[in-house]
CSV table of C-alpha atoms in Angstrom, one decimal:
chain,number,residue,atom,x,y,z
A,28,MET,CA,-13.8,9.1,6.0
A,29,PRO,CA,-10.3,9.5,4.6
A,30,ARG,CA,-9.9,12.5,2.3
A,31,VAL,CA,-7.7,13.4,-0.6
A,32,GLU,CA,-5.5,16.5,-0.8
A,33,LYS,CA,-5.2,18.3,-4.2
A,34,ASN,CA,-2.0,18.8,-6.0
A,35,PHE,CA,-0.5,18.0,-9.5
A,36,GLY,CA,-1.4,14.3,-9.4
A,37,PHE,CA,2.0,12.5,-9.0
A,38,GLY,CA,1.2,10.3,-6.0
A,39,PHE,CA,-1.1,9.7,-3.0
A,40,ARG,CA,-0.7,9.3,0.8
A,41,VAL,CA,-3.3,7.6,3.0
A,42,GLU,CA,-3.2,8.2,6.7
A,43,LYS,CA,-5.5,7.9,9.6
A,44,ASN,CA,-7.9,10.8,10.1
A,45,LEU,CA,-7.1,12.9,6.9
A,46,GLU,CA,-6.1,11.3,4.4
A,47,PHE,CA,-5.7,10.5,1.0
A,48,ARG,CA,-3.1,13.0,0.3
A,49,VAL,CA,-1.7,13.5,-3.2
A,50,ARG,CA,1.9,13.7,-2.4
A,51,VAL,CA,5.1,14.3,-4.5
A,52,GLY,CA,4.7,17.7,-6.1
A,53,ILE,CA,3.5,20.9,-4.6
A,54,THR,CA,0.3,20.6,-2.5
A,55,ASP,CA,-2.0,23.5,-1.6
A,56,GLY,CA,-3.2,21.7,1.6
A,57,GLU,CA,-6.9,21.6,0.6
A,58,ALA,CA,-8.5,18.3,1.7
A,59,LEU,CA,-11.1,16.6,-0.4
A,60,GLN,CA,-13.2,13.5,-0.1
A,61,ILE,CA,-11.9,10.4,-1.8
A,62,PRO,CA,-13.2,10.5,-5.4
A,63,GLN,CA,-16.1,8.1,-6.0
A,64,ILE,CA,-15.7,8.1,-9.8
A,65,GLN,CA,-13.4,5.9,-12.0
A,66,LEU,CA,-10.0,7.2,-12.8
A,67,PRO,CA,-9.8,9.6,-15.8
A,68,ARG,CA,-8.3,8.1,-18.9
A,69,LYS,CA,-5.7,10.8,-19.1
A,70,VAL,CA,-4.0,9.6,-16.0
A,71,ILE,CA,-1.1,7.5,-17.2
A,72,GLY,CA,0.8,6.6,-14.1
A,73,PHE,CA,1.8,7.8,-10.6
A,74,LYS,CA,5.0,8.3,-8.6
A,75,ARG,CA,4.1,6.9,-5.1
A,76,ILE,CA,1.1,5.7,-3.1
A,77,ILE,CA,1.8,5.5,0.6
A,78,ILE,CA,-0.7,3.7,2.7
A,79,THR,CA,-0.5,4.0,6.5
A,80,TYR,CA,-4.2,3.5,7.2
A,81,ILE,CA,-6.8,1.2,5.6
A,82,ASP,CA,-10.5,0.8,5.7
A,83,HIS,CA,-13.3,-0.1,3.3
A,84,ASN,CA,-13.2,3.3,1.6
A,85,VAL,CA,-9.5,3.1,1.0
A,86,ILE,CA,-9.9,-0.5,-0.5
A,87,ALA,CA,-12.7,0.7,-2.7
A,88,PHE,CA,-10.6,3.7,-3.9
A,89,LEU,CA,-7.7,1.3,-4.7
A,90,ASP,CA,-10.1,-0.8,-6.6
A,91,ARG,CA,-11.0,2.2,-8.7
A,92,LEU,CA,-7.3,2.7,-9.4
A,93,SER,CA,-7.0,-0.9,-10.6
A,94,PRO,CA,-6.7,0.1,-14.3
A,95,LEU,CA,-3.4,1.8,-13.4
A,96,PHE,CA,-2.3,-1.3,-11.6
A,97,THR,CA,-2.9,-3.5,-14.6
A,98,SER,CA,-1.4,-1.1,-17.1
A,99,PHE,CA,2.0,-0.3,-15.6
A,100,PRO,CA,4.6,-2.4,-13.8
A,101,LEU,CA,4.2,-1.8,-10.0
A,102,ASN,CA,6.9,-1.5,-7.4
A,103,LEU,CA,5.7,-2.6,-3.9
A,104,ALA,CA,7.2,-2.0,-0.5
A,105,PHE,CA,5.8,-3.6,2.6
A,106,GLY,CA,7.1,-2.1,5.8
A,107,THR,CA,5.1,-4.2,8.3
A,108,THR,CA,5.9,-7.4,10.2
A,109,ASN,CA,2.5,-7.8,11.9
A,110,GLU,CA,1.1,-11.1,10.6
A,111,CYS,CA,-2.5,-10.1,11.2
A,112,ILE,CA,-2.0,-6.9,9.1
A,113,LEU,CA,-0.2,-8.8,6.4
A,114,GLU,CA,-3.1,-11.3,6.2
A,115,LEU,CA,-5.6,-8.4,5.8
A,116,ILE,CA,-3.5,-6.7,3.1
A,117,VAL,CA,-3.2,-10.0,1.2
A,118,ARG,CA,-6.9,-10.7,1.5
A,119,ASN,CA,-8.1,-7.3,0.4
A,120,THR,CA,-5.5,-6.1,-2.1
A,121,TRP,CA,-3.5,-8.9,-3.6
A,122,GLN,CA,-5.8,-9.7,-6.5
A,123,MET,CA,-5.6,-6.2,-7.8
A,124,LEU,CA,-1.9,-5.8,-7.3
A,125,GLY,CA,-0.3,-9.2,-7.7
A,126,LYS,CA,-0.1,-9.8,-11.4
A,127,ASN,CA,1.9,-6.8,-12.6
A,128,ILE,CA,4.7,-6.4,-10.1
A,129,HIS,CA,8.1,-5.4,-11.3
A,130,GLY,CA,9.9,-5.1,-7.9
A,131,ILE,CA,9.2,-5.9,-4.2
A,132,GLU,CA,10.9,-4.6,-1.1
A,133,SER,CA,9.8,-6.3,2.1
A,134,TYR,CA,10.7,-8.2,5.3
A,135,ALA,CA,11.1,-11.9,4.9
A,136,CYS,CA,7.9,-12.4,6.9
A,137,PHE,CA,5.9,-10.9,4.1
A,138,ILE,CA,7.1,-13.6,1.7
A,139,HIS,CA,6.4,-16.2,4.3
A,140,ARG,CA,2.9,-14.9,5.0
A,141,LEU,CA,1.9,-14.4,1.4
A,142,ARG,CA,3.0,-17.9,0.5
A,143,HIS,CA,0.3,-19.2,3.0
A,144,PHE,CA,-2.3,-17.8,0.6
A,145,VAL,CA,-0.4,-18.0,-2.8
A,146,PRO,CA,2.5,-20.4,-2.5
A,147,SER,CA,3.8,-19.7,-6.0
A,148,PHE,CA,3.2,-15.9,-5.9
A,149,LEU,CA,6.7,-15.0,-7.0
A,150,ASN,CA,6.4,-16.9,-10.3
A,151,ASP,CA,2.8,-15.9,-10.6
A,152,CYS,CA,4.0,-12.3,-11.3
A,153,PRO,CA,5.4,-12.5,-14.8
A,154,PRO,CA,7.2,-9.1,-14.8
A,155,LEU,CA,8.7,-9.5,-11.4
A,156,ARG,CA,12.4,-8.8,-11.8
A,157,PHE,CA,13.6,-7.4,-8.4
A,158,VAL,CA,13.1,-8.8,-4.9
A,159,SER,CA,14.8,-7.1,-2.0
A,160,VAL,CA,14.5,-8.4,1.6
A,161,TYR,CA,15.1,-5.9,4.5
A,162,PHE,CA,17.9,-6.6,7.0
A,163,GLU,CA,17.2,-10.3,7.2
A,164,GLU,CA,18.6,-13.6,5.9
A,165,LEU,CA,16.4,-15.2,3.4
A,166,PHE,CA,18.7,-17.0,1.0
A,167,THR,CA,18.2,-19.5,-1.8
A,168,GLU,CA,17.6,-23.2,-0.8
A,169,PHE,CA,17.6,-26.2,-3.0
A,170,PRO,CA,16.0,-28.0,-4.8
A,171,CYS,CA,14.0,-25.2,-6.4
A,172,ASP,CA,10.4,-25.5,-5.5
A,173,ASP,CA,7.4,-23.2,-4.9
A,174,SER,CA,4.8,-25.7,-3.8
A,175,ALA,CA,3.0,-25.1,-0.6
A,176,ALA,CA,5.3,-27.6,1.2
A,177,ALA,CA,8.5,-25.9,0.1
A,178,SER,CA,10.5,-23.4,2.1
A,179,GLU,CA,10.7,-19.7,1.3
A,180,GLY,CA,14.3,-20.1,0.2
A,181,GLN,CA,13.3,-22.8,-2.2
A,182,ALA,CA,10.5,-20.6,-3.6
A,183,VAL,CA,13.0,-17.7,-4.0
A,184,ALA,CA,15.4,-20.1,-5.9
A,185,LYS,CA,12.6,-21.3,-8.2
A,186,TRP,CA,11.7,-17.7,-9.1
A,187,LEU,CA,15.4,-16.6,-9.5
A,188,PHE,CA,16.1,-19.5,-11.9
A,189,THR,CA,12.9,-19.0,-14.0
A,190,PRO,CA,13.9,-16.8,-16.9
A,191,LEU,CA,12.0,-13.6,-17.7
A,192,GLN,CA,10.6,-13.4,-21.2
A,193,SER,CA,13.0,-10.6,-22.0
A,194,ASN,CA,15.9,-12.7,-20.7
A,195,VAL,CA,17.3,-9.9,-18.6
A,196,PRO,CA,18.7,-11.1,-15.3
A,197,LYS,CA,16.5,-11.3,-12.2
A,198,VAL,CA,17.9,-9.6,-9.1
A,199,TYR,CA,17.6,-10.7,-5.5
A,200,LYS,CA,19.0,-8.6,-2.7
A,201,CYS,CA,19.5,-9.8,0.9
A,202,ASP,CA,21.7,-9.3,3.9
A,203,PHE,CA,23.7,-11.5,6.3
A,204,VAL,CA,23.8,-9.2,9.3
A,205,ARG,CA,23.3,-11.3,12.4
A,206,ARG,CA,26.0,-13.1,14.3
A,207,GLU,CA,24.2,-16.4,14.2
A,208,GLN,CA,24.3,-16.4,10.4
A,209,GLU,CA,27.7,-18.0,10.4
A,210,ASP,CA,26.4,-20.8,8.2
A,211,TRP,CA,26.5,-18.5,5.1
A,212,PRO,CA,29.4,-20.4,3.5
A,213,LEU,CA,27.2,-23.5,3.4
A,214,LYS,CA,24.5,-21.5,1.7
A,215,ILE,CA,27.0,-20.3,-0.9
A,216,ASP,CA,28.2,-23.8,-1.4
A,217,ALA,CA,24.7,-25.1,-2.0
A,218,PHE,CA,24.3,-22.4,-4.7
A,219,LYS,CA,27.5,-23.5,-6.3
A,220,ALA,CA,26.3,-27.2,-6.3
A,221,ALA,CA,23.0,-26.2,-7.9
A,222,PHE,CA,24.9,-24.3,-10.6
A,223,ALA,CA,27.3,-27.2,-11.2
A,224,ASN,CA,24.3,-29.6,-11.6
A,225,ALA,CA,22.2,-27.3,-13.8
A,226,SER,CA,21.1,-28.5,-17.2
A,227,THR,CA,19.4,-25.3,-18.3
A,228,PRO,CA,20.8,-21.8,-18.2
A,229,ALA,CA,19.4,-18.9,-16.1
A,230,ASN,CA,20.5,-15.2,-16.0
A,231,CYS,CA,20.4,-13.9,-12.4
A,232,ILE,CA,22.2,-11.7,-9.9
A,233,VAL,CA,22.2,-12.0,-6.1
A,234,SER,CA,23.3,-8.9,-4.3
A,235,ILE,CA,24.5,-9.7,-0.7
A,236,TRP,CA,25.5,-7.3,2.1
A,237,PHE,CA,27.7,-9.0,4.7
A,238,ARG,CA,28.6,-7.8,8.2
A,239,PRO,CA,32.3,-6.7,8.3
A,240,LEU,CA,33.3,-9.8,10.1
A,241,PHE,CA,31.9,-11.9,7.3
A,242,ALA,CA,32.9,-9.7,4.4
A,243,ASP,CA,36.6,-10.0,5.1
A,244,SER,CA,36.4,-13.8,4.9
A,245,VAL,CA,34.5,-14.1,1.7
A,246,VAL,CA,36.6,-15.5,-1.1
A,247,PRO,CA,35.6,-14.5,-4.7
A,248,PHE,CA,35.3,-17.3,-7.3
A,249,ASP,CA,34.7,-17.9,-11.0
A,250,LEU,CA,33.1,-21.2,-12.1
A,251,ILE,CA,32.1,-22.6,-15.4
A,252,ASN,CA,29.3,-25.1,-16.3
A,253,GLU,CA,30.4,-26.8,-19.5
A,254,LEU,CA,26.9,-28.3,-20.1
A,255,THR,CA,25.0,-25.0,-20.1
A,256,GLN,CA,28.0,-22.8,-21.2
A,257,GLU,CA,27.4,-20.5,-18.2
A,258,GLN,CA,29.7,-18.6,-15.9
A,259,PHE,CA,29.1,-18.3,-12.1
A,260,THR,CA,31.0,-15.5,-10.4
A,261,MET,CA,31.2,-14.0,-6.9
A,262,LYS,CA,32.9,-10.6,-6.6
A,263,ARG,CA,33.2,-7.8,-4.1
A,264,ILE,CA,32.1,-4.3,-5.1
A,265,ASN,CA,34.7,-1.6,-4.5
A,266,ASN,CA,36.1,-3.3,-1.4
A,267,SER,CA,32.8,-2.7,0.3
A,268,GLN,CA,30.5,-5.1,2.3
A,269,ARG,CA,28.4,-5.7,-0.9
A,270,PHE,CA,29.1,-8.8,-3.0
A,271,LEU,CA,27.4,-10.0,-6.2
A,272,LEU,CA,26.7,-13.6,-7.2
A,273,ILE,CA,26.4,-13.5,-11.0
A,274,ARG,CA,25.1,-16.4,-13.1
A,275,CYS,CA,25.1,-15.8,-16.9
A,276,LEU,CA,25.8,-17.1,-20.4
A,277,VAL,CA,28.5,-15.5,-22.5
A,278,ARG,CA,28.6,-11.9,-21.4
A,279,ASP,CA,27.9,-8.7,-23.3
A,280,GLU,CA,30.1,-6.6,-21.0
A,281,SER,CA,28.3,-3.3,-21.6
A,282,LYS,CA,24.9,-4.8,-20.8
A,283,TRP,CA,26.2,-6.8,-17.8
A,284,THR,CA,28.0,-3.8,-16.4
A,285,LYS,CA,24.7,-1.9,-16.4
A,286,TRP,CA,22.8,-4.8,-14.9
A,287,GLU,CA,25.4,-5.2,-12.1
A,288,GLU,CA,25.1,-1.5,-11.3
A,289,GLU,CA,21.3,-1.9,-11.1
A,290,ALA,CA,21.7,-4.9,-8.7
A,291,VAL,CA,23.8,-2.8,-6.4
A,292,ASP,CA,21.8,0.4,-6.5
A,293,TRP,CA,18.2,-0.8,-7.1
A,294,HIS,CA,15.8,0.8,-4.6
A,295,ILE,CA,12.1,1.2,-5.0
A,296,ASP,CA,12.3,5.0,-4.5
A,297,GLU,CA,14.1,5.3,-7.8
A,298,HIS,CA,11.1,4.1,-9.8
A,299,TRP,CA,7.6,5.2,-10.7
A,300,ASN,CA,4.4,3.4,-9.8
A,301,GLN,CA,5.4,2.7,-6.2
A,302,ILE,CA,3.0,1.4,-3.6
A,303,HIS,CA,4.3,1.6,0.0
A,304,ILE,CA,2.2,-0.2,2.7
A,305,GLN,CA,3.3,1.0,6.1
A,306,ILE,CA,0.5,-0.2,8.4
A,307,ASN,CA,2.1,-1.3,11.7
A,308,ASP,CA,-0.6,-1.2,14.2
A,309,GLU,CA,-4.2,-2.5,14.3
A,310,ASP,CA,-5.3,1.1,15.3
A,311,GLU,CA,-4.4,1.9,11.7
A,312,ILE,CA,-7.2,-0.4,10.4
A,313,GLY,CA,-10.8,0.7,10.0
A,314,ASP,CA,-13.5,-0.7,12.3
A,315,GLY,CA,-14.7,-4.1,11.3
A,316,LEU,CA,-12.1,-4.6,8.6
A,317,LEU,CA,-10.0,-7.3,10.4
A,318,ASN,CA,-13.0,-9.7,10.4
A,319,ALA,CA,-14.7,-8.4,7.2
A,320,THR,CA,-15.7,-10.3,4.2
A,321,PRO,CA,-13.2,-10.2,1.2
A,322,GLY,CA,-12.6,-6.9,-0.5
A,323,PRO,CA,-14.0,-5.8,-3.9
A,324,SER,CA,-11.1,-7.4,-5.9
A,325,ASP,CA,-11.7,-10.8,-4.2
A,326,GLN,CA,-15.4,-10.6,-5.0
A,327,GLN,CA,-14.7,-9.8,-8.6
A,328,GLN,CA,-12.4,-12.9,-8.8
A,329,LYS,CA,-15.3,-15.0,-7.5
């Protein structure tokens, strides 16, 4: 059975053989069994949970932590591309994690796989403000649509153009890094056309990292939609390979300067309430779990 290592309670790490290890902070190395009781009320948050092994005991422990997951905005990082593992994670954990997510870092295949189960999951997370895709092209496509038949790019566009209740801009980070991604000007042109034809405003920022070959050929622009009174700008950040696409109403420069800096610098490790799922091999999954019945959160939903 995985065990938990004592420390000052800032985070946890789950690994094969040992391991629920409370991480971040000073540990004394003493291993304990995973607690079987509910979380004490005085626990008001966590820094980081890193999961590199999963079995029924780990799922049950996460279920006992669910009051934290529903009380504080979560930041999730998925460092796996194995579709079988992604399916298992979704089946056993998504119901306890999916409604209170503030930020996601993942490979594009995670978004693809999760949409098989929950096509509209991006818009089903009301607090979701940041989505960052690792080293892959997943750019907006139009028209905006998050139905099961829509593409991942259409679902991203639907989420990006759906305002947050706070009206702060949503942020999407992606990369154009492969040689075959030479169609990126067409993708930017499609974004321009969607902006020109928009009838309702949306605050959003797209942060794009280009290969050097592409970056030197990008031409910044500044457009206006007279109907929505919006501005749409593309600009280069400090002569780097990072560019921002910014769609906004009349700007409060002090606020937008801060939001643009967030879009460039945002990374999950800068925030509290992180959950990192780093399961990359089926040997890191407990016996019987791959073909098991739904986890506790799924059973509660039923």
